[in-house]
CSV table of C-alpha atoms in Angstrom, one decimal:
chain,number,residue,atom,x,y,z
X,1,UNK,CA,3.3,-56.7,145.5
X,2,UNK,CA,4.7,-60.0,144.2
X,3,UNK,CA,4.1,-63.1,146.3
X,4,UNK,CA,6.9,-65.3,147.6
X,5,UNK,CA,5.8,-68.0,145.2
X,6,UNK,CA,6.2,-65.6,142.2
X,7,UNK,CA,9.7,-64.5,143.4
X,8,UNK,CA,10.9,-68.0,143.8
X,9,UNK,CA,9.6,-68.9,140.4
X,10,UNK,CA,11.4,-66.0,138.9
X,11,UNK,CA,14.7,-66.9,140.6
X,12,UNK,CA,14.4,-70.5,139.5
X,13,UNK,CA,13.7,-69.4,135.9
X,14,UNK,CA,16.8,-67.1,135.9
X,15,UNK,CA,19.0,-69.9,137.4
X,16,UNK,CA,17.9,-72.4,134.7
X,17,UNK,CA,18.5,-69.8,131.9
X,18,UNK,CA,22.0,-69.1,133.3
X,19,UNK,CA,22.8,-72.8,133.4
X,20,UNK,CA,21.7,-73.3,129.8
X,21,UNK,CA,23.8,-70.4,128.6
X,22,UNK,CA,26.8,-71.7,130.6
X,23,UNK,CA,26.3,-75.2,129.0
X,24,UNK,CA,26.1,-73.7,125.5
X,25,UNK,CA,29.3,-71.7,126.2
X,26,UNK,CA,31.1,-74.9,127.4
X,27,UNK,CA,29.8,-76.7,124.3
X,28,UNK,CA,31.6,-74.2,122.1
X,29,UNK,CA,34.9,-76.0,121.3
X,30,UNK,CA,37.7,-73.5,121.1
X,31,UNK,CA,39.5,-73.4,117.8
X,32,UNK,CA,43.2,-73.5,118.2
X,33,UNK,CA,45.6,-70.9,116.7
X,34,UNK,CA,47.8,-72.6,114.2
X,35,UNK,CA,51.4,-71.3,114.3
X,36,UNK,CA,53.5,-73.2,111.7
X,37,UNK,CA,53.2,-76.0,109.3
X,38,UNK,CA,55.0,-78.6,107.1
X,39,UNK,CA,54.3,-80.4,103.9
X,40,UNK,CA,55.9,-83.4,102.3
X,41,UNK,CA,56.1,-81.5,99.0
X,42,UNK,CA,54.7,-78.3,97.4
X,43,UNK,CA,53.3,-77.8,94.0
X,44,UNK,CA,54.5,-74.4,92.7
X,45,UNK,CA,53.9,-72.0,95.7
X,46,UNK,CA,50.8,-73.7,97.2
X,47,UNK,CA,52.4,-74.4,100.6
X,48,UNK,CA,50.9,-75.2,104.0
X,49,UNK,CA,50.3,-71.5,104.8
X,50,UNK,CA,47.3,-71.5,102.4
X,51,UNK,CA,45.6,-74.2,104.5
X,52,UNK,CA,45.7,-72.1,107.6
X,53,UNK,CA,45.0,-68.6,106.3
X,54,UNK,CA,41.2,-68.6,107.0
X,55,UNK,CA,40.5,-68.2,103.3
X,56,UNK,CA,38.4,-70.8,101.5
X,57,UNK,CA,39.5,-69.5,98.0
X,58,UNK,CA,43.1,-70.5,98.6
X,59,UNK,CA,44.5,-74.1,99.0
X,60,UNK,CA,47.6,-76.1,99.7
X,61,UNK,CA,48.6,-78.6,97.1
X,62,UNK,CA,51.3,-81.2,96.9
X,63,UNK,CA,52.9,-82.8,93.8
X,64,UNK,CA,51.9,-86.3,92.9
X,65,UNK,CA,53.9,-88.5,95.3
X,66,UNK,CA,53.8,-91.5,97.6
X,67,UNK,CA,52.1,-90.8,101.0
X,68,UNK,CA,51.8,-87.0,100.9
X,69,UNK,CA,51.2,-85.3,104.2
X,70,UNK,CA,50.6,-81.9,105.8
X,71,UNK,CA,51.2,-81.0,109.4
X,72,UNK,CA,50.1,-78.0,111.4
X,73,UNK,CA,51.5,-76.8,114.8
X,74,UNK,CA,49.9,-75.1,117.8
X,75,UNK,CA,50.5,-74.6,121.5
X,76,UNK,CA,50.2,-77.8,123.7
X,77,UNK,CA,46.5,-78.7,124.0
X,78,UNK,CA,44.0,-81.5,124.4
X,79,UNK,CA,42.9,-82.0,120.8
X,80,UNK,CA,39.2,-82.6,119.9
X,81,UNK,CA,37.9,-82.3,116.4
X,82,UNK,CA,40.1,-81.8,113.3
X,83,UNK,CA,38.2,-80.4,110.3
X,84,UNK,CA,39.7,-80.6,106.8
X,85,UNK,CA,38.0,-78.4,104.2
X,86,UNK,CA,38.0,-79.0,100.5
X,87,UNK,CA,35.0,-76.8,99.4
X,88,UNK,CA,34.2,-76.3,95.7
X,89,UNK,CA,35.7,-79.8,95.1
X,90,UNK,CA,37.2,-78.6,91.8
X,91,UNK,CA,40.2,-80.9,92.4
X,92,UNK,CA,41.2,-84.0,94.2
X,93,UNK,CA,38.4,-84.2,96.8
X,94,UNK,CA,38.5,-88.0,96.6
X,95,UNK,CA,42.3,-88.0,97.3
X,96,UNK,CA,41.5,-87.6,101.0
X,97,UNK,CA,39.9,-91.0,101.2
X,98,UNK,CA,41.8,-93.2,103.6
X,99,UNK,CA,43.9,-90.4,105.0
X,100,UNK,CA,45.1,-90.8,108.6
X,101,UNK,CA,44.8,-88.0,111.1
X,102,UNK,CA,47.3,-88.1,114.0
X,103,UNK,CA,48.4,-86.0,117.0
X,104,UNK,CA,52.1,-85.6,117.9
X,105,UNK,CA,53.5,-84.3,121.2
X,106,UNK,CA,56.7,-82.4,121.9
X,107,UNK,CA,58.7,-85.7,121.8
X,108,UNK,CA,57.1,-86.5,118.5
X,109,UNK,CA,55.2,-89.5,119.9
X,110,UNK,CA,52.2,-90.2,117.6
X,111,UNK,CA,48.6,-90.9,118.6
X,112,UNK,CA,46.4,-91.9,115.7
X,113,UNK,CA,42.9,-90.3,115.9
X,114,UNK,CA,41.3,-92.1,113.0
X,115,UNK,CA,40.9,-92.4,109.2
X,116,UNK,CA,38.9,-90.3,106.8
X,117,UNK,CA,36.4,-92.5,105.0
X,118,UNK,CA,33.3,-92.2,102.7
X,119,UNK,CA,34.4,-88.8,101.3
X,120,UNK,CA,31.7,-87.3,99.1
X,121,UNK,CA,31.9,-84.6,96.5
X,122,UNK,CA,29.2,-82.7,98.3
X,123,UNK,CA,31.1,-82.6,101.6
X,124,UNK,CA,32.1,-79.1,102.7
X,125,UNK,CA,34.6,-80.7,105.1
X,126,UNK,CA,35.5,-84.0,106.6
X,127,UNK,CA,36.0,-84.4,110.4
X,128,UNK,CA,38.0,-86.7,112.7
X,129,UNK,CA,37.9,-86.5,116.5
X,130,UNK,CA,41.2,-86.9,118.4
X,131,UNK,CA,39.7,-87.9,121.7
X,132,UNK,CA,41.5,-85.3,123.8
X,133,UNK,CA,45.0,-86.5,122.9
X,134,UNK,CA,47.6,-84.0,124.2
X,135,UNK,CA,49.8,-82.7,121.5
X,136,UNK,CA,51.4,-79.8,119.7
X,137,UNK,CA,50.8,-80.8,116.1
X,138,UNK,CA,48.3,-82.6,113.8
X,139,UNK,CA,49.4,-84.6,110.8
X,140,UNK,CA,47.2,-85.6,107.9
X,141,UNK,CA,48.7,-88.3,105.7
X,142,UNK,CA,47.3,-89.9,102.6
X,143,UNK,CA,48.4,-93.5,101.8
X,144,UNK,CA,49.5,-94.4,98.3
X,145,UNK,CA,50.5,-92.2,95.3
X,146,UNK,CA,48.2,-89.2,95.4
X,147,UNK,CA,47.9,-85.5,95.5
X,148,UNK,CA,47.2,-83.7,98.7
X,149,UNK,CA,44.8,-80.8,98.1
X,150,UNK,CA,43.4,-79.0,101.2
X,151,UNK,CA,41.7,-75.6,101.4
X,152,UNK,CA,41.7,-75.1,105.2
X,153,UNK,CA,42.5,-77.1,108.3
X,154,UNK,CA,40.8,-76.3,111.6
X,155,UNK,CA,41.9,-77.9,114.9
X,156,UNK,CA,39.7,-77.6,118.0
X,157,UNK,CA,40.3,-78.1,121.7
X,158,UNK,CA,38.5,-81.0,123.4
X,159,UNK,CA,35.4,-79.6,125.0
X,160,UNK,CA,32.4,-80.5,127.2
X,161,UNK,CA,30.4,-81.8,124.3
X,162,UNK,CA,33.2,-84.2,123.4
X,163,UNK,CA,33.3,-85.5,127.0
X,164,UNK,CA,29.6,-86.1,127.2
X,165,UNK,CA,29.7,-88.0,123.9
X,166,UNK,CA,32.6,-90.1,125.2
X,167,UNK,CA,30.8,-90.8,128.5
X,168,UNK,CA,27.6,-91.8,126.6
X,169,UNK,CA,29.6,-94.2,124.4
X,170,UNK,CA,31.4,-95.6,127.4
X,171,UNK,CA,28.2,-96.3,129.3
X,172,UNK,CA,26.7,-97.9,126.2
X,173,UNK,CA,29.7,-100.3,125.9
X,174,UNK,CA,29.5,-101.2,129.6
X,175,UNK,CA,25.8,-102.2,129.1
X,176,UNK,CA,26.8,-104.3,126.1
X,177,UNK,CA,25.2,-102.0,123.6
X,178,UNK,CA,26.1,-101.6,120.0
X,179,UNK,CA,25.3,-98.9,117.5
X,180,UNK,CA,24.0,-101.6,115.1
X,181,UNK,CA,21.6,-103.1,117.8
X,182,UNK,CA,18.9,-101.8,120.1
X,183,UNK,CA,17.8,-102.7,123.6
X,184,UNK,CA,21.4,-102.9,124.9
X,185,UNK,CA,22.2,-105.9,122.6
X,186,UNK,CA,25.7,-106.5,121.2
X,187,UNK,CA,26.4,-107.4,117.5
X,188,UNK,CA,28.3,-110.7,117.4
X,189,UNK,CA,28.2,-113.9,115.5
X,190,UNK,CA,26.4,-112.0,112.7
X,191,UNK,CA,23.4,-110.9,114.7
X,192,UNK,CA,22.3,-108.9,117.8
X,193,UNK,CA,22.5,-110.9,121.1
X,194,UNK,CA,22.8,-110.4,124.8
X,195,UNK,CA,26.5,-110.1,125.4
X,196,UNK,CA,26.7,-113.3,127.5
X,197,UNK,CA,25.3,-115.3,124.6
X,198,UNK,CA,28.1,-114.2,122.2
X,199,UNK,CA,30.3,-117.1,121.1
X,200,UNK,CA,27.8,-119.7,122.0
X,201,UNK,CA,26.2,-121.9,119.5
X,202,UNK,CA,23.2,-124.3,119.8
X,203,UNK,CA,22.0,-127.2,117.9
């Protein structure tokens, strides 16, 4: 016969396991189903459909033009990560450098998520987080006269993992922390200082 102590231990272990599984499930950000798309131009027949067909061997490709872009549409959602794949980098991987990723709502109001920077030939994909902006489409636009070459675009719903990351960054800012500094210091005046010392000079 099991003692009460053993039964309580067993129940506690099961509860912890269920909580861990629940957290892992909530951490899995749902990939949104893309419905339609739009491109600024199309080279031959390499249109937007090839960037949302779940096939890495196909790709969308624009002509050489000023500020090429591609948009993908989905049902209204809080947008988290946007991944742009360009595997096998046989063409134009560097053309994504400086591209802007934005979310648009039904009224076509734009919220800019961020820019793609430091693109490397070894990157399988580049990623920008859209901070939970509510929208129905995502636009990727490259400044300047370039080609747009994309193998696949994946858009994800904002999830618990995103919220925890935002909360952590927010708490760090409140404490005056900075990613370039440690011990809660803030980077200012060219060095790491306590936030109340920023802007003050001595001598």
